[in-house]
Short mmCIF file of C-alpha atoms in Angstrom, two decimals:
data_model
loop_
_atom_site.label_atom_id
_atom_site.label_comp_id
_atom_site.label_asym_id
_atom_site.label_seq_id
_atom_site.Cartn_x
_atom_site.Cartn_y
_atom_site.Cartn_z
CA MET A 1 0.10 -0.01 0.29
CA SER A 2 1.27 3.32 -0.79
CA GLU A 3 -0.14 6.77 0.69
CA LYS A 4 -3.73 6.93 -0.18
CA ILE A 5 -6.93 6.60 0.84
CA ILE A 6 -8.00 2.88 1.87
CA ARG A 7 -11.34 1.30 3.18
CA LEU A 8 -12.01 -1.15 5.24
CA SER A 9 -12.33 -3.67 3.07
CA GLU A 10 -8.83 -3.03 1.68
CA LEU A 11 -6.88 -2.68 5.17
CA THR A 12 -8.58 -5.94 6.46
CA GLU A 13 -7.56 -8.17 3.62
CA TYR A 14 -4.00 -6.24 3.60
CA HIS A 15 -3.75 -7.55 6.90
CA GLN A 16 -5.74 -10.99 6.49
CA VAL A 17 -7.80 -10.12 9.23
CA LYS A 18 -10.80 -12.68 9.97
CA GLU A 19 -13.06 -10.95 12.41
CA VAL A 20 -14.84 -8.42 9.65
CA TYR A 21 -18.72 -8.24 9.24
CA GLU A 22 -19.98 -7.04 5.63
CA ASN A 23 -16.81 -5.37 5.25
CA SER A 24 -18.31 -2.35 7.24
CA LEU A 25 -16.99 -3.55 11.20
CA ALA A 26 -14.18 -5.28 12.21
CA CYS A 27 -12.73 -6.18 15.70
CA PHE A 28 -9.33 -8.07 16.09
CA GLU A 29 -6.09 -8.31 18.13
CA MET A 30 -3.39 -6.59 16.73
CA ASN A 31 0.12 -8.04 17.51
CA ASN A 32 3.34 -9.36 15.82
CA HIS A 33 1.37 -12.21 14.24
CA LEU A 34 -0.43 -9.94 12.30
CA VAL A 35 0.13 -10.19 8.55
CA ASN A 36 1.82 -7.16 7.51
CA ILE A 37 2.17 -5.37 10.73
CA ASP A 38 5.56 -4.08 10.00
CA THR A 39 4.94 -2.70 6.50
CA ILE A 40 2.36 -0.20 7.39
CA PRO A 41 3.26 2.92 5.27
CA PRO A 42 1.09 6.22 5.85
CA VAL A 43 -2.47 5.95 4.79
CA PHE A 44 -5.90 8.06 5.10
CA ALA A 45 -8.03 5.10 6.24
CA ASP A 46 -11.67 5.97 5.40
CA ILE A 47 -12.71 4.72 8.55
CA PHE A 48 -13.26 5.65 12.40
CA SER A 49 -11.28 3.14 14.57
CA VAL A 50 -10.49 2.67 18.49
CA MET A 51 -7.44 1.11 19.44
CA LEU A 52 -6.95 -0.04 23.02
CA ILE A 53 -3.24 -0.84 24.08
CA ARG A 54 -3.32 -3.95 26.41
CA GLN A 55 0.49 -4.48 26.26
CA GLY A 56 3.79 -3.86 25.37
CA SER A 57 4.23 -0.14 23.40
CA ALA A 58 4.29 1.35 19.99
CA THR A 59 4.73 4.17 17.92
CA PHE A 60 2.33 5.46 15.50
CA SER A 61 3.16 8.46 12.95
CA LEU A 62 0.11 10.69 12.75
CA ASN A 63 0.06 13.42 10.31
CA TYR A 64 3.89 12.70 10.39
CA ARG A 65 3.96 13.21 14.05
CA ASP A 66 5.37 10.29 16.24
CA HIS A 67 3.24 9.30 19.27
CA THR A 68 4.52 6.67 21.52
CA VAL A 69 1.81 4.92 23.42
CA GLY A 70 1.52 1.79 26.15
CA LYS A 71 -0.85 -0.07 28.02
CA ASP A 72 -4.19 1.51 28.74
CA ASP A 73 -3.97 4.07 26.28
CA MET A 74 -6.86 4.61 23.73
CA LEU A 75 -6.21 5.85 20.61
CA LEU A 76 -9.07 7.57 18.32
CA PHE A 77 -8.49 7.78 14.33
CA TRP A 78 -10.69 9.40 11.76
CA PRO A 79 -10.81 9.35 8.04
CA SER A 80 -8.75 13.23 7.88
CA LEU A 81 -5.66 11.42 9.88
CA LEU A 82 -3.01 10.32 8.35
CA VAL A 83 -1.55 7.14 10.10
CA SER A 84 1.30 5.01 10.05
CA LEU A 85 2.62 2.27 12.64
CA THR A 86 6.69 2.91 12.85
CA ARG A 87 7.50 0.63 15.69
CA GLN A 88 6.05 -2.08 18.31
CA SER A 89 7.61 -3.81 20.79
CA PRO A 90 8.17 -7.88 20.50
CA ASP A 91 5.35 -8.00 23.30
CA PHE A 92 2.68 -5.37 21.66
CA VAL A 93 -0.63 -6.34 22.08
CA ALA A 94 -3.57 -3.83 20.85
CA LEU A 95 -7.47 -4.39 20.56
CA HIS A 96 -8.50 -3.02 17.25
CA LEU A 97 -12.27 -1.67 16.20
CA LEU A 98 -12.75 -0.50 12.79
CA CYS A 99 -16.18 1.12 11.64
CA GLU A 100 -16.47 2.18 7.75
CA ARG A 101 -16.67 5.53 7.53
CA SER A 102 -20.68 5.83 5.93
CA LEU A 103 -21.79 3.16 8.76
CA PHE A 104 -20.24 5.52 11.73
CA GLU A 105 -21.77 8.84 10.19
CA ARG A 106 -25.00 6.96 10.37
CA LEU A 107 -24.59 6.08 14.01
CA LEU A 108 -23.60 9.63 14.85
CA ALA A 109 -27.21 10.61 13.50
CA THR A 110 -28.81 8.23 15.84
CA ASP A 111 -28.12 9.73 19.39
CA PRO A 112 -27.33 13.16 20.40
CA ALA A 113 -24.52 12.05 22.68
CA TYR A 114 -22.52 10.92 19.80
CA ARG A 115 -22.20 14.59 18.82
CA GLN A 116 -19.42 14.55 21.29
CA TYR A 117 -17.07 12.65 18.72
CA SER A 118 -17.17 15.23 15.89
CA LEU A 119 -16.55 18.16 19.06
CA PHE A 120 -13.43 15.75 20.06
CA PHE A 121 -12.15 15.39 16.41
CA PHE A 122 -11.87 18.85 15.89
CA GLN A 123 -10.46 20.15 18.92
CA ALA A 124 -8.16 17.22 20.16
CA GLN A 125 -4.62 18.08 19.91
CA SER A 126 -3.85 14.42 20.08
CA PRO A 127 -6.27 11.55 19.46
CA ILE A 128 -4.73 9.38 22.37
CA LEU A 129 -6.33 9.03 25.95
CA HIS A 130 -5.21 7.09 28.89
CA LEU A 131 -7.95 5.02 30.64
CA PRO A 132 -8.37 4.09 34.19
CA ASP A 133 -7.33 0.28 34.89
CA ASN A 134 -11.02 -0.35 35.59
CA LEU A 135 -12.25 1.40 32.54
CA ALA A 136 -9.79 -0.25 29.83
CA GLN A 137 -10.53 -3.89 31.30
CA THR A 138 -14.00 -3.48 30.61
CA LEU A 139 -13.83 -1.82 27.03
CA ALA A 140 -11.09 -4.72 26.56
CA ASP A 141 -13.98 -7.23 27.54
CA ASP A 142 -16.87 -5.66 25.20
CA LEU A 143 -14.46 -5.30 22.30
CA ARG A 144 -13.68 -9.05 22.39
CA GLN A 145 -17.00 -10.03 22.73
CA LEU A 146 -17.57 -7.81 19.52
CA SER A 147 -15.01 -9.84 18.12
CA ARG A 148 -16.49 -12.97 19.25
CA HIS A 149 -20.14 -12.19 17.60
CA ILE A 150 -18.54 -10.82 14.36
CA VAL A 151 -16.95 -14.33 13.75
CA THR A 152 -20.32 -16.02 14.97
CA PRO A 153 -23.06 -16.21 12.43
CA GLY A 154 -26.55 -16.32 13.53
CA PRO A 155 -30.46 -15.02 12.68
CA TYR A 156 -29.96 -12.11 14.93
CA GLN A 157 -26.28 -11.49 14.45
CA GLY A 158 -26.52 -7.98 12.76
CA ALA A 159 -28.79 -6.63 15.62
CA MET A 160 -26.50 -8.18 18.21
CA LEU A 161 -23.26 -6.23 16.56
CA GLN A 162 -25.02 -3.17 16.34
CA HIS A 163 -26.26 -3.02 20.19
CA LEU A 164 -22.37 -4.13 21.28
CA LEU A 165 -20.95 -1.34 19.16
CA HIS A 166 -23.22 0.93 20.55
CA VAL A 167 -21.97 -0.04 24.33
CA VAL A 168 -18.49 0.28 22.74
CA LEU A 169 -19.08 3.84 21.59
CA LEU A 170 -20.96 4.90 24.45
CA GLN A 171 -18.05 3.41 26.73
CA VAL A 172 -15.47 5.59 24.85
CA LEU A 173 -17.43 8.76 25.24
CA GLY A 174 -16.70 9.18 28.87
CA PRO A 175 -13.08 10.11 28.70
CA ILE A 176 -13.96 11.86 25.07
CA ALA A 177 -16.91 13.90 26.89
CA HIS A 178 -14.23 14.76 29.73
CA ARG A 179 -11.83 16.09 27.24
CA THR A 180 -14.13 18.30 25.36
CA ASP A 181 -15.44 19.79 28.53
CA THR A 182 -12.25 21.30 29.04
CA ALA A 183 -11.48 22.17 25.48
CA ALA A 184 -11.83 25.41 23.86
CA PRO A 185 -15.47 25.94 21.80
CA LEU A 186 -15.49 25.42 18.74
CA SER A 187 -14.47 28.28 16.33
CA HIS A 188 -17.08 29.53 13.64
CA PRO A 189 -15.39 27.36 10.86
CA GLU A 190 -15.33 24.42 12.82
CA GLN A 191 -19.03 24.90 13.35
CA LEU A 192 -19.97 25.35 10.14
CA PHE A 193 -18.06 22.45 9.25
CA GLN A 194 -20.24 20.26 11.82
CA GLN A 195 -23.27 21.47 10.37
CA PHE A 196 -22.03 20.65 6.84
CA ILE A 197 -21.50 17.00 7.86
CA THR A 198 -24.87 16.86 9.81
CA LEU A 199 -26.81 18.16 6.78
CA LEU A 200 -24.44 15.56 4.69
CA ILE A 201 -25.53 12.58 6.44
CA ARG A 202 -29.15 13.25 6.09
CA HIS A 203 -29.10 14.14 2.54
CA TYR A 204 -26.14 12.80 0.65
CA LYS A 205 -27.96 10.19 -1.20
CA GLN A 206 -30.11 12.95 -3.05
CA GLU A 207 -27.81 15.80 -3.08
CA HIS A 208 -24.26 15.83 -4.35
CA TYR A 209 -23.56 19.31 -5.01
CA ILE A 210 -21.81 21.70 -2.54
CA GLU A 211 -24.67 24.48 -3.45
CA PHE A 212 -27.37 22.67 -1.48
CA TYR A 213 -25.50 22.46 1.30
CA ALA A 214 -24.26 25.97 1.31
CA ARG A 215 -27.79 27.30 0.91
CA SER A 216 -29.34 25.49 3.68
CA LEU A 217 -26.28 26.96 5.65
CA SER A 218 -27.21 30.53 4.19
CA ILE A 219 -23.40 30.95 2.90
CA SER A 220 -22.40 30.82 -0.42
CA PRO A 221 -20.87 27.65 -1.92
CA SER A 222 -17.31 29.24 -2.28
CA TYR A 223 -17.36 30.28 1.59
CA LEU A 224 -18.38 26.99 2.36
CA SER A 225 -15.64 25.06 0.11
CA ARG A 226 -13.33 27.39 1.72
CA ILE A 227 -14.22 26.55 5.20
CA ILE A 228 -14.21 22.63 4.81
CA ARG A 229 -10.67 22.96 3.62
CA GLN A 230 -9.41 25.16 6.27
CA THR A 231 -10.90 22.79 8.78
CA THR A 232 -10.27 19.64 6.94
CA HIS A 233 -7.66 20.13 4.33
CA LYS A 234 -10.04 17.93 2.05
CA THR A 235 -12.65 19.20 -0.46
CA ALA A 236 -16.12 18.94 -0.04
CA GLY A 237 -16.35 16.66 -2.95
CA TYR A 238 -14.17 13.97 -0.76
CA PHE A 239 -17.04 14.04 1.92
CA ILE A 240 -20.01 14.04 -0.28
CA ASN A 241 -18.06 11.43 -2.93
CA GLY A 242 -17.09 9.27 -0.10
CA LEU A 243 -20.46 8.55 1.63
CA LEU A 244 -21.66 7.93 -1.96
CA TYR A 245 -19.45 5.29 -2.84
CA ALA A 246 -19.33 3.80 0.45
CA GLU A 247 -23.27 3.42 0.42
CA ALA A 248 -22.89 2.02 -3.66
CA CYS A 249 -20.43 -0.40 -2.48
CA ARG A 250 -22.92 -1.85 0.13
CA LEU A 251 -25.90 -1.94 -1.96
CA LEU A 252 -23.74 -3.67 -4.55
CA ARG A 253 -22.11 -6.12 -2.30
CA HIS A 254 -24.94 -6.77 0.27
CA THR A 255 -28.13 -6.43 -1.67
CA ASP A 256 -29.75 -7.92 -4.98
CA ARG A 257 -31.03 -4.67 -6.43
CA THR A 258 -30.34 -4.01 -9.75
CA ILE A 259 -27.65 -1.68 -10.75
CA GLN A 260 -30.36 0.99 -12.06
CA ALA A 261 -32.05 0.42 -8.83
CA ILE A 262 -29.18 1.51 -6.90
CA ALA A 263 -28.43 4.44 -9.57
CA ASP A 264 -32.16 5.57 -9.03
CA GLU A 265 -31.96 5.22 -5.16
CA LEU A 266 -28.74 7.41 -4.76
CA ASN A 267 -30.35 9.66 -7.39
CA PHE A 268 -28.21 9.77 -10.32
CA SER A 269 -29.56 10.97 -13.70
CA ASP A 270 -29.29 7.46 -15.34
CA GLN A 271 -27.29 3.89 -14.75
CA SER A 272 -24.73 5.61 -17.11
CA ALA A 273 -23.75 8.57 -15.18
CA PHE A 274 -23.77 6.29 -11.96
CA GLY A 275 -21.37 3.64 -13.43
CA LYS A 276 -18.98 6.93 -14.56
CA PHE A 277 -18.74 7.72 -11.08
CA PHE A 278 -18.49 4.22 -9.72
CA LYS A 279 -15.86 3.60 -12.06
CA THR A 280 -13.60 6.75 -11.17
CA ASN A 281 -13.67 5.72 -7.42
CA ALA A 282 -13.51 1.78 -7.97
CA GLY A 283 -11.19 1.67 -11.07
CA LEU A 284 -14.09 -1.00 -12.43
CA SER A 285 -17.40 -0.87 -13.19
CA PRO A 286 -20.52 -1.51 -10.75
CA LEU A 287 -21.22 -5.01 -12.08
CA ARG A 288 -17.35 -6.16 -12.48
CA TYR A 289 -17.28 -5.05 -8.70
CA ARG A 290 -20.47 -7.19 -7.73
CA ASN A 291 -19.11 -9.94 -9.69
CA ARG A 292 -15.93 -10.08 -8.02
CA SER A 293 -17.42 -9.67 -4.55
CA VAL A 294 -19.64 -12.46 -5.12
CA LYS A 295 -16.35 -14.63 -5.68
CA SER A 296 -14.35 -13.06 -2.97
#
């Protein structure tokens, strides 16, 4: 892998992780036996993730700044963070939860408490939090339970995983809320970006252009574009297209809807326009992507 944006399915395939559910959720133990752990160059992962260090130490480069972590440290990674693992001790063990970006952004809209995550991402100088022993142990137990249910199919597997994921995310909110309560308030640009993300989660399937979001916020498209770049160093298209592409992949892999029906659901003018959009992002047509997914 070179420095690029990668998605959960690519990352778990690279490390040959088995504890993966529908290419949207993964939870596994990370240690020196993990495939390719020594060859992780800087990448923007299109993923929200939580990592809890259980043993040993490691050094991560986050936006090219080194951070060394040890037992009971918790790291939160989000899509605009450039991450690489540069060193780990021989006894390094961590539990790693990966949540595909569109799934996590949908979760953010389900409970007002989750807004603390957005505040943390905007305000945190470092994505590392040290947990008390009892909280670290409880979180580790719940992460291992989530991992076990990912590899245990059953008629209610999806619902059980959703509930367990909420338990984990709510646990993580405790130390996050404490950090954000003591942090400086959001600047006006950060507030506008947060409002943009909230609107995007609600409307991305129907509204593909920045003009809609700027109009909803009563600002000009050029100003909103500038705010997004200033806050995240990304374009509005990165966020809009990222959600659309992730949802298109989910629909192609996990439903039997026709490609025309998917194009209609995602509000493309026709199947051809959807095909061009998808091929630009995936490097292959929707049909070839679906066929390859069935075989894998």
